[in-house]
Coordinates of C-alpha atoms in Angstrom, one line a residue:
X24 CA 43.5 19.6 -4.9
X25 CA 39.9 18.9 -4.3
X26 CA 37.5 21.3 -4.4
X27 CA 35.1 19.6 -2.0
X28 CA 34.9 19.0 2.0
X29 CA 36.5 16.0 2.9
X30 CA 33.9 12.9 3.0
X31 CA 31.3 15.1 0.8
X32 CA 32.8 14.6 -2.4
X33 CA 30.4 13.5 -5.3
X34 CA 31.3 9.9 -4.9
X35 CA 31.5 9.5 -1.1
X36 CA 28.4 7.6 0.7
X37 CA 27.6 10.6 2.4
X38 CA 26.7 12.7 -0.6
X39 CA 24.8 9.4 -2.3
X40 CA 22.7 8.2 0.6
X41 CA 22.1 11.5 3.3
X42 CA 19.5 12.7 1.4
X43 CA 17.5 9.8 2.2
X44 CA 17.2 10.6 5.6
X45 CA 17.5 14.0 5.6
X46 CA 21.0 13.6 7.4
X47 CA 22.9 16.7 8.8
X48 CA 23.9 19.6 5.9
X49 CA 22.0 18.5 3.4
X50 CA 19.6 21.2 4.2
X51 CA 20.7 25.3 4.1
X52 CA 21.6 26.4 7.3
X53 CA 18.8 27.2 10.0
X54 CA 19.4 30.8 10.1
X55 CA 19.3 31.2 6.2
X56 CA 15.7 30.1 6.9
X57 CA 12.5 32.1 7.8
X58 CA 12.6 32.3 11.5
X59 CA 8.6 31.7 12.1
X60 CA 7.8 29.4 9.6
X61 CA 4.5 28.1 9.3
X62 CA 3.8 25.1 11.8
X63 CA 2.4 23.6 8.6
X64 CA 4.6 24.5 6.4
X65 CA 6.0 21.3 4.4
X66 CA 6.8 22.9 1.4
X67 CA 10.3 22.0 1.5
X68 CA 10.1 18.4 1.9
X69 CA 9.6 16.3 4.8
X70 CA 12.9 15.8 7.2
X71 CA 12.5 13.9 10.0
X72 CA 15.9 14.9 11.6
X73 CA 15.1 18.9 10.9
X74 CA 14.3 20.9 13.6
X75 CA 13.0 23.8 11.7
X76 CA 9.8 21.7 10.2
X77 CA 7.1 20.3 12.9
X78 CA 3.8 19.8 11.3
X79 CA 0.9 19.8 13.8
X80 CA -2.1 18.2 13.2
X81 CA -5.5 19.0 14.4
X82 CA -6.1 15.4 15.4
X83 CA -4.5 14.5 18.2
X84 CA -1.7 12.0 18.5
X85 CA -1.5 8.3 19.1
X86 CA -1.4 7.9 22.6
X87 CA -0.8 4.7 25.0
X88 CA -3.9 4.9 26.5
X89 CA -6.5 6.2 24.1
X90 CA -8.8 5.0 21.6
X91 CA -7.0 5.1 18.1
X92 CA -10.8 6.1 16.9
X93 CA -12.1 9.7 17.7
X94 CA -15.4 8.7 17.1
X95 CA -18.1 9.4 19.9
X96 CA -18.4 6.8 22.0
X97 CA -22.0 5.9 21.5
X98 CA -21.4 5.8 17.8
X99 CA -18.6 3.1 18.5
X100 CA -21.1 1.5 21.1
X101 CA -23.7 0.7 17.7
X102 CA -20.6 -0.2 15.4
X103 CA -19.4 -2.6 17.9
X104 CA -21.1 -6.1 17.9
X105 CA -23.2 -6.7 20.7
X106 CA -21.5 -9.8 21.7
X107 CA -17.9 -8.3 21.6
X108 CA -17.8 -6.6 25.2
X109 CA -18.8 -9.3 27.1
X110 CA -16.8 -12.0 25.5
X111 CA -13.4 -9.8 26.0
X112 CA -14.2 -9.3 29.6
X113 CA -14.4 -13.1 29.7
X114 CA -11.5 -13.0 28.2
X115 CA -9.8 -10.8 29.9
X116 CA -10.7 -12.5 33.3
X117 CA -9.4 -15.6 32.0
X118 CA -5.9 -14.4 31.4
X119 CA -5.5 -12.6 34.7
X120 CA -6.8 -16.3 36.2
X121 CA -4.2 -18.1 34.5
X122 CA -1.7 -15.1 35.5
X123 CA -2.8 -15.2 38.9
X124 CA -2.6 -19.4 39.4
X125 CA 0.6 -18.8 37.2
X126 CA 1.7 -17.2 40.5
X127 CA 0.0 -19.3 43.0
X128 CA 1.9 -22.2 41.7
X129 CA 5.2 -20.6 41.6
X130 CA 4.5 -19.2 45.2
X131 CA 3.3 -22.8 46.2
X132 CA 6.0 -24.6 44.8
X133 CA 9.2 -22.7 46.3
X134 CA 7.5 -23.4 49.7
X135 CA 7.2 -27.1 49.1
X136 CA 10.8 -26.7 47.7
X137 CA 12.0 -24.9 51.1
X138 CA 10.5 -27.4 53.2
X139 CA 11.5 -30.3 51.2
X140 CA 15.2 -28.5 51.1
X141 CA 15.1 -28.8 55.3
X142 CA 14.6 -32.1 55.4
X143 CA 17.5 -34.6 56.2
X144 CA 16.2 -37.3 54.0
X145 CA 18.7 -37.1 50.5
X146 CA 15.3 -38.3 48.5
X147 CA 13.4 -35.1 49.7
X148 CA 15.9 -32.8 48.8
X149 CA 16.9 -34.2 45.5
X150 CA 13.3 -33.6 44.8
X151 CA 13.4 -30.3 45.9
X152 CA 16.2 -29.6 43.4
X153 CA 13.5 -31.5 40.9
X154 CA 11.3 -29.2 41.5
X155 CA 13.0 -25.8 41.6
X156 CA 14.5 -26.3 38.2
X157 CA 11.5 -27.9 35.8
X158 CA 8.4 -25.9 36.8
X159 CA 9.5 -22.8 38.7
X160 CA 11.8 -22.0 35.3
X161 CA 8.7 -22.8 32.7
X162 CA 6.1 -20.6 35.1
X163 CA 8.2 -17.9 35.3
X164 CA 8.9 -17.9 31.2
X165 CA 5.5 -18.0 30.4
X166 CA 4.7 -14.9 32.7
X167 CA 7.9 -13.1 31.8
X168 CA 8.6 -13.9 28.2
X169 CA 5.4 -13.8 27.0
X170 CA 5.0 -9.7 26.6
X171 CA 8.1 -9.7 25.0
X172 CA 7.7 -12.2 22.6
X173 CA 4.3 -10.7 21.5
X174 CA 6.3 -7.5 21.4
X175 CA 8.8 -8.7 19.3
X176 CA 7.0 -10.7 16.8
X177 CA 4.6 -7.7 16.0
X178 CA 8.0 -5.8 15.4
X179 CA 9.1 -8.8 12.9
X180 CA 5.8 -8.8 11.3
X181 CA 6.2 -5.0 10.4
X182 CA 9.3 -4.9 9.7
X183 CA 9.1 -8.1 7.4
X184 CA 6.2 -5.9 5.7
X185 CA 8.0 -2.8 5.4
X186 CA 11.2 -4.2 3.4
X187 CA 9.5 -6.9 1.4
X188 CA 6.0 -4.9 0.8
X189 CA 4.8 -2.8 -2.0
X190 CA 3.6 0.5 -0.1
X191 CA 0.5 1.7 -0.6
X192 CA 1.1 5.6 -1.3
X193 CA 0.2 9.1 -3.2
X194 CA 2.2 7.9 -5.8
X195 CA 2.5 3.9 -5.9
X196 CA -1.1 2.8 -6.2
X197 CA -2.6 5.9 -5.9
X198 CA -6.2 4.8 -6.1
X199 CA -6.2 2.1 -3.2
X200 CA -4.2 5.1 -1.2
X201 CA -7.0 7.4 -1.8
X202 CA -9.5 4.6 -0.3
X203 CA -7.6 4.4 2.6
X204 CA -7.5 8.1 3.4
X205 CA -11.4 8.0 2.9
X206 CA -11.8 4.6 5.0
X207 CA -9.8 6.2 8.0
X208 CA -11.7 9.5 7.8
X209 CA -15.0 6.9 8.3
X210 CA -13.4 5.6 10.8
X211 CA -12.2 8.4 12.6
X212 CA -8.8 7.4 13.0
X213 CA -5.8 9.8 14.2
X214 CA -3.4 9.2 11.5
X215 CA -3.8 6.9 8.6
X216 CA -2.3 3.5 8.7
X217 CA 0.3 2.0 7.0
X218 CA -0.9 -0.2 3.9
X219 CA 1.4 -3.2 2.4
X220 CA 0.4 -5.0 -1.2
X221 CA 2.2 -8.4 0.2
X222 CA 2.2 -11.3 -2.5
X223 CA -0.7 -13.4 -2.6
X224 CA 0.4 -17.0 -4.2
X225 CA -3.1 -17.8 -4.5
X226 CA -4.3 -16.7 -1.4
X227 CA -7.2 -14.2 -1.0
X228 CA -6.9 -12.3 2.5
X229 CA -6.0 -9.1 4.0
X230 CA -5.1 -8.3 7.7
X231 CA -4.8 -5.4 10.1
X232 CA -2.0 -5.3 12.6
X233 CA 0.0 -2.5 14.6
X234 CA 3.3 -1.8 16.5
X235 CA 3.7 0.7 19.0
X236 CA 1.7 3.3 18.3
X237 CA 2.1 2.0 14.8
X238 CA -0.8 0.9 12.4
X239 CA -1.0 -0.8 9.3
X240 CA -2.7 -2.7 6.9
X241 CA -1.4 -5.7 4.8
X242 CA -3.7 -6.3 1.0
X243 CA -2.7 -9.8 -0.5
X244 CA -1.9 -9.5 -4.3
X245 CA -4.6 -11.4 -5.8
X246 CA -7.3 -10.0 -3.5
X247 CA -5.9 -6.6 -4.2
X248 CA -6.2 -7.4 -8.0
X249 CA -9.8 -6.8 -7.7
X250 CA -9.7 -3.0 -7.0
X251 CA -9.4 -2.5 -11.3
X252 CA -12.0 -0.6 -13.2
X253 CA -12.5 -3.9 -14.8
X254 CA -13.1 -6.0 -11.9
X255 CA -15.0 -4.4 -8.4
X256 CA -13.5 -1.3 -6.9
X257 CA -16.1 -0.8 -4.3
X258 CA -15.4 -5.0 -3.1
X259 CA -11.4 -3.9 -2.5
X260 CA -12.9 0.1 -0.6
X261 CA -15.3 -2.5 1.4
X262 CA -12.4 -4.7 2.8
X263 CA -9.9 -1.8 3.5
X264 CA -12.7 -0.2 5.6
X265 CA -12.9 -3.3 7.2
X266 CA -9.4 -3.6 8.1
X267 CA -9.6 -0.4 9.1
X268 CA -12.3 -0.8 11.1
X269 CA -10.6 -3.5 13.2
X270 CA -7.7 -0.2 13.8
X271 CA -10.5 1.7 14.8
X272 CA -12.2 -0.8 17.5
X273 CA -8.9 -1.4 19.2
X274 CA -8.7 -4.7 17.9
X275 CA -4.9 -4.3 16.5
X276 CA -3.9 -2.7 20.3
X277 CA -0.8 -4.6 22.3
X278 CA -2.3 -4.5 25.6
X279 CA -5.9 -5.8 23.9
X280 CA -4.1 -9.2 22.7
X281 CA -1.3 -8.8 25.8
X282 CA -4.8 -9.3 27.7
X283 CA -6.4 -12.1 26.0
X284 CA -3.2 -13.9 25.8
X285 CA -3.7 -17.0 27.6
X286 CA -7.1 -16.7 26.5
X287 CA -6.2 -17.2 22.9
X288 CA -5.0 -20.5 24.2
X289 CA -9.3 -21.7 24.8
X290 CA -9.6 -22.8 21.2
X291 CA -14.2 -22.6 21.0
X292 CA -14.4 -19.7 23.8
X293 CA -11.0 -17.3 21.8
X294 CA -13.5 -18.0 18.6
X295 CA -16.5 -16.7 19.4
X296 CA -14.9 -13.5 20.7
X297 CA -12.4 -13.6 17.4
X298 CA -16.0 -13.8 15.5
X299 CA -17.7 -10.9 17.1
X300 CA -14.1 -8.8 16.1
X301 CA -14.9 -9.9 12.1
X302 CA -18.5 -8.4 12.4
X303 CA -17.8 -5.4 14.5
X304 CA -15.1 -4.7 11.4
X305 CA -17.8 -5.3 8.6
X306 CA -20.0 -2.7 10.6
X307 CA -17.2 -0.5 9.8
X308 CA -16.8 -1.5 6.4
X309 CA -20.5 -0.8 5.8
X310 CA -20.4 2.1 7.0
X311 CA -17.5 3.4 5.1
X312 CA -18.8 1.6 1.9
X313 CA -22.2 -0.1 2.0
X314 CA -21.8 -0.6 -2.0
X315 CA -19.1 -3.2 -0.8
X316 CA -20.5 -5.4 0.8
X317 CA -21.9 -8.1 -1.4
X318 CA -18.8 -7.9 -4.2
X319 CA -16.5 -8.7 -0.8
X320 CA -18.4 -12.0 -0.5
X321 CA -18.5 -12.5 -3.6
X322 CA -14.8 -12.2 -3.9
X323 CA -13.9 -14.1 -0.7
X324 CA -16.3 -17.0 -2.0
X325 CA -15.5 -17.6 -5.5
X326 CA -12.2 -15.5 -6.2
X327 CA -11.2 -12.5 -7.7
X328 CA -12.7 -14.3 -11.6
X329 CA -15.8 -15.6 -10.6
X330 CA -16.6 -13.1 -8.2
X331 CA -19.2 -11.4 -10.5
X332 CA -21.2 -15.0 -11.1
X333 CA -22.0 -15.4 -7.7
X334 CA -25.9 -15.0 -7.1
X335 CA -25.3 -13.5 -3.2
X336 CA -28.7 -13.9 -2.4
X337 CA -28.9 -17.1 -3.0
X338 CA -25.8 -17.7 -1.2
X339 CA -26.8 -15.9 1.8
X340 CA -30.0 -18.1 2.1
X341 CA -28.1 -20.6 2.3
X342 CA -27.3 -19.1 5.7
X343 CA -30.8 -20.7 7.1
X344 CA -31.2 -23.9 4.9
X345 CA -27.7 -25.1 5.8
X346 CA -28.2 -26.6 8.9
X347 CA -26.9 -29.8 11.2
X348 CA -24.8 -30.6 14.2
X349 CA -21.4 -30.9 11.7
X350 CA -22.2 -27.0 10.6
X351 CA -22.7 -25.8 13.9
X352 CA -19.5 -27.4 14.8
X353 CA -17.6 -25.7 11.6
X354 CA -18.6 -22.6 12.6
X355 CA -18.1 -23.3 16.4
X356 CA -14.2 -23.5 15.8
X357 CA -13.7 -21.1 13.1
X358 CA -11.9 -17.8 14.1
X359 CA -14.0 -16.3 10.9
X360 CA -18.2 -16.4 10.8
X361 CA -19.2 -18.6 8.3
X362 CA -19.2 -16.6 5.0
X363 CA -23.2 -17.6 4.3
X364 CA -23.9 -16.0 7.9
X365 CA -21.9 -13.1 7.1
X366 CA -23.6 -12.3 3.8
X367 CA -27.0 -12.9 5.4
X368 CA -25.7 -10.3 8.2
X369 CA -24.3 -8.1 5.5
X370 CA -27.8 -8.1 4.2
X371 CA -30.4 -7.7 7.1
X372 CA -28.8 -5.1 8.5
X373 CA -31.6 -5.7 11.3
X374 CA -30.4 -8.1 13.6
X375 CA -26.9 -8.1 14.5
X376 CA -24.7 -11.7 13.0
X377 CA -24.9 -14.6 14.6
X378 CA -21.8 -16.3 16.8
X379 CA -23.3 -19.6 18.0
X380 CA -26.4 -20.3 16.1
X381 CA -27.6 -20.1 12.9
X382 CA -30.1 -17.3 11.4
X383 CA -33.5 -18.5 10.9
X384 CA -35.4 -16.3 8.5
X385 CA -34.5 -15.4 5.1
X386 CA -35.8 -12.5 3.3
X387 CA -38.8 -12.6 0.4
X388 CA -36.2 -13.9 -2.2
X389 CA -36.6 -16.2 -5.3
X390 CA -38.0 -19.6 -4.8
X391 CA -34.9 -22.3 -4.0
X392 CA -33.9 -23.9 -7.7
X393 CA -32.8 -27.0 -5.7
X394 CA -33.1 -29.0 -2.7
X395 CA -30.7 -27.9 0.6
X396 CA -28.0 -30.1 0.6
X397 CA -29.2 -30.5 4.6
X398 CA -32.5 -32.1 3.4
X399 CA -32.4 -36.3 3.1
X400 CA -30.4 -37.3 -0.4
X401 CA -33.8 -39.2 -1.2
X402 CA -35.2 -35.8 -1.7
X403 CA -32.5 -34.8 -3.8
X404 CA -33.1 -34.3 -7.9
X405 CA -31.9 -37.5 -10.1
X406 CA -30.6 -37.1 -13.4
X407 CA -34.2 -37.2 -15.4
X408 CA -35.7 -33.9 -12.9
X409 CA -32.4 -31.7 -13.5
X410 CA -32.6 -32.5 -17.2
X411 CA -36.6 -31.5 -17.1
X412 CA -35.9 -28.5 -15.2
X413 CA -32.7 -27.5 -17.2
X414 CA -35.4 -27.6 -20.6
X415 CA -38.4 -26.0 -18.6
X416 CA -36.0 -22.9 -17.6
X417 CA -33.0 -23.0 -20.2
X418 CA -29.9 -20.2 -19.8
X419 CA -30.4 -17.0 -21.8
X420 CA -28.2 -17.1 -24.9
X421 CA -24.8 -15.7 -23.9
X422 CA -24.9 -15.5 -20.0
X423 CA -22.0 -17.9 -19.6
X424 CA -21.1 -18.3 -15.8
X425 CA -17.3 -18.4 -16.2
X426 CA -14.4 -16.0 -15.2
X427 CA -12.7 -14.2 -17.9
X428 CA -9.1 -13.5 -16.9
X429 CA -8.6 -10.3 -19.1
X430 CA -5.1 -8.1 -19.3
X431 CA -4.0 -4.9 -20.9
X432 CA -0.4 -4.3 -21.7
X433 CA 0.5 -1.6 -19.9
X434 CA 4.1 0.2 -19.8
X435 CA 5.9 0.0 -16.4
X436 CA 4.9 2.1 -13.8
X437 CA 7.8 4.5 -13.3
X438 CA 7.0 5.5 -17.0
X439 CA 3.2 6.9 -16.9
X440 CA 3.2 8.4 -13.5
X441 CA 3.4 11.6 -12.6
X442 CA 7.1 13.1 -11.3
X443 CA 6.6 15.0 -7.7
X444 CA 9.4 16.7 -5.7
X445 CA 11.5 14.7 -3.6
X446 CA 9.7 14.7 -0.2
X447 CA 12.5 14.3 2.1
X448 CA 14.0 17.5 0.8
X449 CA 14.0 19.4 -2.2
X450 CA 16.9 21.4 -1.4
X451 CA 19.5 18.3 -1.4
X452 CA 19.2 18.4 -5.2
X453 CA 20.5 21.9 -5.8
X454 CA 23.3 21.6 -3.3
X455 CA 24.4 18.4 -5.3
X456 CA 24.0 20.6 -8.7
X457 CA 26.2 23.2 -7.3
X458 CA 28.8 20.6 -6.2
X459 CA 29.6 19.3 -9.2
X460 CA 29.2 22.4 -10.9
X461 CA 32.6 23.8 -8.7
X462 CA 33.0 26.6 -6.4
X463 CA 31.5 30.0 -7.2
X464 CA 29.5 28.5 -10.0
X465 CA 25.5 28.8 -9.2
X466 CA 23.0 26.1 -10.1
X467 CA 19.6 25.5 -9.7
X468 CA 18.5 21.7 -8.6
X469 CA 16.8 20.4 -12.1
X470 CA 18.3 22.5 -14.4
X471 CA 21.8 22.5 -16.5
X472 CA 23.7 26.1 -15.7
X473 CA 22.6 29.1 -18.3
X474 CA 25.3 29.7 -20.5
X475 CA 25.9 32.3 -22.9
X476 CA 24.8 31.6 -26.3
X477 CA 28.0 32.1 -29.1
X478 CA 26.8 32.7 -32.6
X479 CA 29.2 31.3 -35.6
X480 CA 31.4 33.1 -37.7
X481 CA 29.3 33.6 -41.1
X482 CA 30.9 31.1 -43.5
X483 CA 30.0 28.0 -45.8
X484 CA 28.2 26.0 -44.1
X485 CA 29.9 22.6 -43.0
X486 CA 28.9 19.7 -44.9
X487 CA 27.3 16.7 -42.9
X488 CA 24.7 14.2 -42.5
X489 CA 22.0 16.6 -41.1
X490 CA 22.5 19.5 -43.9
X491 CA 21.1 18.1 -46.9
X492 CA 20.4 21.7 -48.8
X493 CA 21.6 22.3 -52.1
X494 CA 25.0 24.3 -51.9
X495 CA 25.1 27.7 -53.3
X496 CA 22.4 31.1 -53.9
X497 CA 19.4 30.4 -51.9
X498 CA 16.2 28.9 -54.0
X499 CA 13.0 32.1 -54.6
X500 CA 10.6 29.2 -54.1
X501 CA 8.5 31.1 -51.3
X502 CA 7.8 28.1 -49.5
X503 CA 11.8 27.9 -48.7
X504 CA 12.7 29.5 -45.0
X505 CA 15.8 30.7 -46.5
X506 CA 14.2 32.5 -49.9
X507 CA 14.9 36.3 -49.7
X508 CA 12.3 38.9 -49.1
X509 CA 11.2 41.4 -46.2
X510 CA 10.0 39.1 -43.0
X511 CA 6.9 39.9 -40.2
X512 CA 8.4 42.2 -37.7
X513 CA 8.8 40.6 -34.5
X514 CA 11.6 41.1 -31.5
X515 CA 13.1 38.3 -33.0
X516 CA 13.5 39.7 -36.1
X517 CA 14.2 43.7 -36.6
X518 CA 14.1 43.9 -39.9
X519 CA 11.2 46.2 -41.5
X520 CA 8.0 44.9 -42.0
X521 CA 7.0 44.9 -46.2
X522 CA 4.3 43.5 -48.5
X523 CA 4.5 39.7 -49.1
X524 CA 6.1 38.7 -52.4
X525 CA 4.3 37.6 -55.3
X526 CA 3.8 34.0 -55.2
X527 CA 4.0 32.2 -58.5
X528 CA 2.4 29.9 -60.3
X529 CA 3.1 26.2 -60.1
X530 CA 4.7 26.0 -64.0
X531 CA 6.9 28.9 -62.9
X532 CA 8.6 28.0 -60.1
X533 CA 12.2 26.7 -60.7
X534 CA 13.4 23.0 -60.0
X535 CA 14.9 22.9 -57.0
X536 CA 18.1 21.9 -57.2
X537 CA 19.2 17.6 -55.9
X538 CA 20.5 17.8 -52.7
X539 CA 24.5 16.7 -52.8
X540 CA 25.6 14.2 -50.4
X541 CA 29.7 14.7 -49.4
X542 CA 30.9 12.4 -47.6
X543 CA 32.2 13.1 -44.0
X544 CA 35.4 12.7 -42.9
X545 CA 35.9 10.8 -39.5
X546 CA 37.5 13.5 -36.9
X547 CA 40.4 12.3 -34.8
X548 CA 41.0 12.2 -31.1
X549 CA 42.2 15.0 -29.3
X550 CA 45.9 14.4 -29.0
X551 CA 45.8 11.8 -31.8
X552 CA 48.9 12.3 -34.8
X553 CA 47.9 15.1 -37.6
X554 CA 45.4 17.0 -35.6
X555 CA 46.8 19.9 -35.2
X556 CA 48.3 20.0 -38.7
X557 CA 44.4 20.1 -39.7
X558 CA 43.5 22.4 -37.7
X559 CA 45.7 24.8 -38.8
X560 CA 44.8 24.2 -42.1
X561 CA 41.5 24.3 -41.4
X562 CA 41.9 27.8 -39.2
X563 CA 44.0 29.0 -42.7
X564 CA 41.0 28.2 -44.8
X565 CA 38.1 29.6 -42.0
X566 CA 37.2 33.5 -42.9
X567 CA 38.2 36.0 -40.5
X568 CA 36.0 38.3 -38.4
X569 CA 37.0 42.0 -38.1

């Protein structure tokens, strides 16, 4: 008969997989519980299912509504590009115009369709049928569809994060977690985002998105690589605080892009106002981490190897001396500044960056070591000038320009890290110990159940592989554990406390004897033929305790 409820037995799915979710009796009862507890109190492990533990925050919770920053207004007003605002109102203005002529039409055309329908002429009313069931069907699943299916692809999107991701968290990258709890405090935020390591293949990018009232953040593999000691931490705390930043500015919110939907759909005008988003979330960035801000160039221009041979201020000048109609168009289209204008932004923190046209003035920097590649290619350098200029200003000995792709052998993960209680609930481990230990018996969750210690019949000693000491009178030698002679008093030991023995001399100690090795006889199953003939024997041969 089993001892256990039926469905809860140590094998049955319930037992293996409720703890997970905190599922109902897996926690004591409610009234074995503290009636008051604190409204803080997450000692016990997070449940999400238990009404006993509600932790309240002093920030206030993600609303519909609201700003997902708690930042004052006017500090968001300087964070926030100048050119932001009034490109989303034209934005938004466009999509309610293409809403509302979305409408018009569809009005318009199931007149034309009910007049057409009245006439007698079979042409005119085949039409009608023409036209009821081509354009009328397409209008009306653009302007009904067209929430949902931004609704639903977000949810993909997460979701496709949240079971093939690596989540950023107290214990599984600890250090990026750490500079995403300081980015969202920067940034004000209610609750701190969600963060995925997603794999890169190559690619170096990172993007903010949301759900609901849902957040997160998604950190391709290789440009996450660059957060090591070895490579530039303060780079990888720049761009989470910039993908934090775009949380912070409402740039992630559903009825934001809900709003701009048909705008999107403007390719130059949707870019402009996508390029004003990208410096509105470096403002963030910098203010979180100014440190940042030139290894993030670096490492979106050259990679996560050559990221620290990158001169960036000669890169950013090239912000000015890059010029032409086919680089105002490049820019013009891109959904991203050009990465020159956004490291001369990044550094003259003056003048806000520019969306349509190119800066103009470069700080006092070094003097150009070439031509701009915008300048006629008769001015350019031919093969005798770069040798003479090469000789005139040679390369120090041993600054080599190269990446150096350098690893450390390191043992997995689940190995070196530190072991934390389960956070669902802590409690689920010592009602599983005192399952399996049977009814009646206690156990505590981690540890095997106290039992009496039994001390062995005094006897020869057994001979095995593990006792190699001599048999017979114990050795004087001193040095021996076992050698004879009054002990320290401790509790351990009661016997009385007396002077230390003499110790001798080197040339009088004995020889201690060879250890003898017996060989050991293999022991037979329980059950098997002759086993209890030997153990009688060997109970007839064992001393007997009075």
């Amino acid at each position: 008969m089993s001892n256990y409820p039926t469905g809860q037995g140590p094998e049955s799915s319930f037992q293996r997989d409720s703890h997970r979710y905190g599922g109902p009796g897996t926690s004591p009862a409610e009234e074995a519980l503290p009636r008051d507890p604190l409204p803080d109190d997450l000692s016990n492990g997070w449940v999400p299912e238990d009404s006993r533990q509600r932790a309240r925050s002093p920030f206030p919770p993600p609303a519909l509504f609201s700003t997902q920053s708690l930042l004052a207004e006017s500090l968001r007003k300087l964070l926030r590009h100048p050119g932001e605002i009034p490109w989303l109102i034209v934005g938004f203005c466009v999509t309610l115009a293409g809403y509302t002529y979305s409408l018009w039409i569809l009005f318009f055309q199931v007149l034309v369709a009910d007049t057409l329908r009245d006439s007698s002429d079979p042409y005119l009313q085949e039409q009608a049928e023409r036209l009821t069931s081509s354009t009328i069907e397409q209008i009306l699943a653009i302007i009904f569809l067209l929430p949902l299916i931004i609704f639903f692809s977000r949810g993909i999107m997460y979701a496709q994060l949240r079971i093939s991701g690596v989540r950023i968290s107290p214990t599984q990258f600890p250090e990026a977690y750490q500079m995403l709890v300081e980015a969202a405090t920067a940034a004000g935020l209610r609750r701190v985002p969600d963060a995925y390591v997603v794999l890169g293949n190559g690619l170096i990018n990172a993007f903010a998105a949301g759900h609901g009232h849902r957040r997160f953040v998604a950190v391709y593999s290789d440009l996450f690589e660059i957060g090591g000691r070895a490579r530039d931490p303060e780079a990888l705390r720049f761009i989470i605080g910039h993908e934090v930043g775009h949380i912070a500015a409402g740039h992630t919110s559903y009825f934001r892009l809900l709003g701009l939907s048909f705008f999107a759909q403007v390719p130059v005008l949707y870019s402009v106002l996508s390029r004003a988003q990208e410096y509105t979330a470096d403002n963030f960035g910098y203010r979180y981490r100014p440190g940042g801000a030139r290894g993030s160039i670096r490492v979106l221009a050259a990679g996560k190897y050559l990221n620290a041979e990158v001169n960036f201020d000669e890169f950013a000048d090239r912000a000015v001396y890059e010029r032409g109609p086919f680089v105002w168009m490049a820019n013009l289209g891109g959904t991203h500044p050009a990465l020159t204008w956004r490291a001369h932004a990044l550094r003259d923190r003056s003048a806000p960056g520019r969306l349509i046209w190119r800066p103009r003035f470069n700080p006092p920097a070094t003097p150009l070591s070439m031509v701009p590649a915008a300048e006629a290619a008769e001015l350019w350098a031919d093969p005798q000038q770069g040798e003479r200029f090469i000789a005139a200003y040679p390369e120090s000995v041993g600054n080599q320009h190269w990446g150096v792709n350098e690893t450390v052998a390191k043992v997995p993960a689940e190995q070196r890290d530190r072991r934390i209680p389960d956070l669902l609930d802590t409690r689920w481990a010592a009602r599983a110990a005192a399952s399996r230990a049977g009814p009646g018996i206690p156990a505590r969750a981690g540890r095997r159940p106290a039992g009496r210690r039994v001390r062995k019949p005094a006897g020869p000693r057994s001979a095995n592989r593990r006792d190699r000491r001599p048999a017979g009178p114990r050795s004087a030698d001193p040095r021996d554990r076992r050698a004879a002679g009054p002990r320290s008093a401790n509790r351990r030991d009661p016997r009385p406390v007396g002077p230390p023995p003499a110790v001798p001399s080197p040339a009088d100690r004995p020889p201690r004897a060879r250890p003898r090795m017996i060989p050991v006889t293999p022991v037979p199953a329980p059950g098997a033929p002759g086993t209890r003939r030997r153990a009688e024997a060997h109970d007839a041969r064992a001393p007997r305790m009075g």
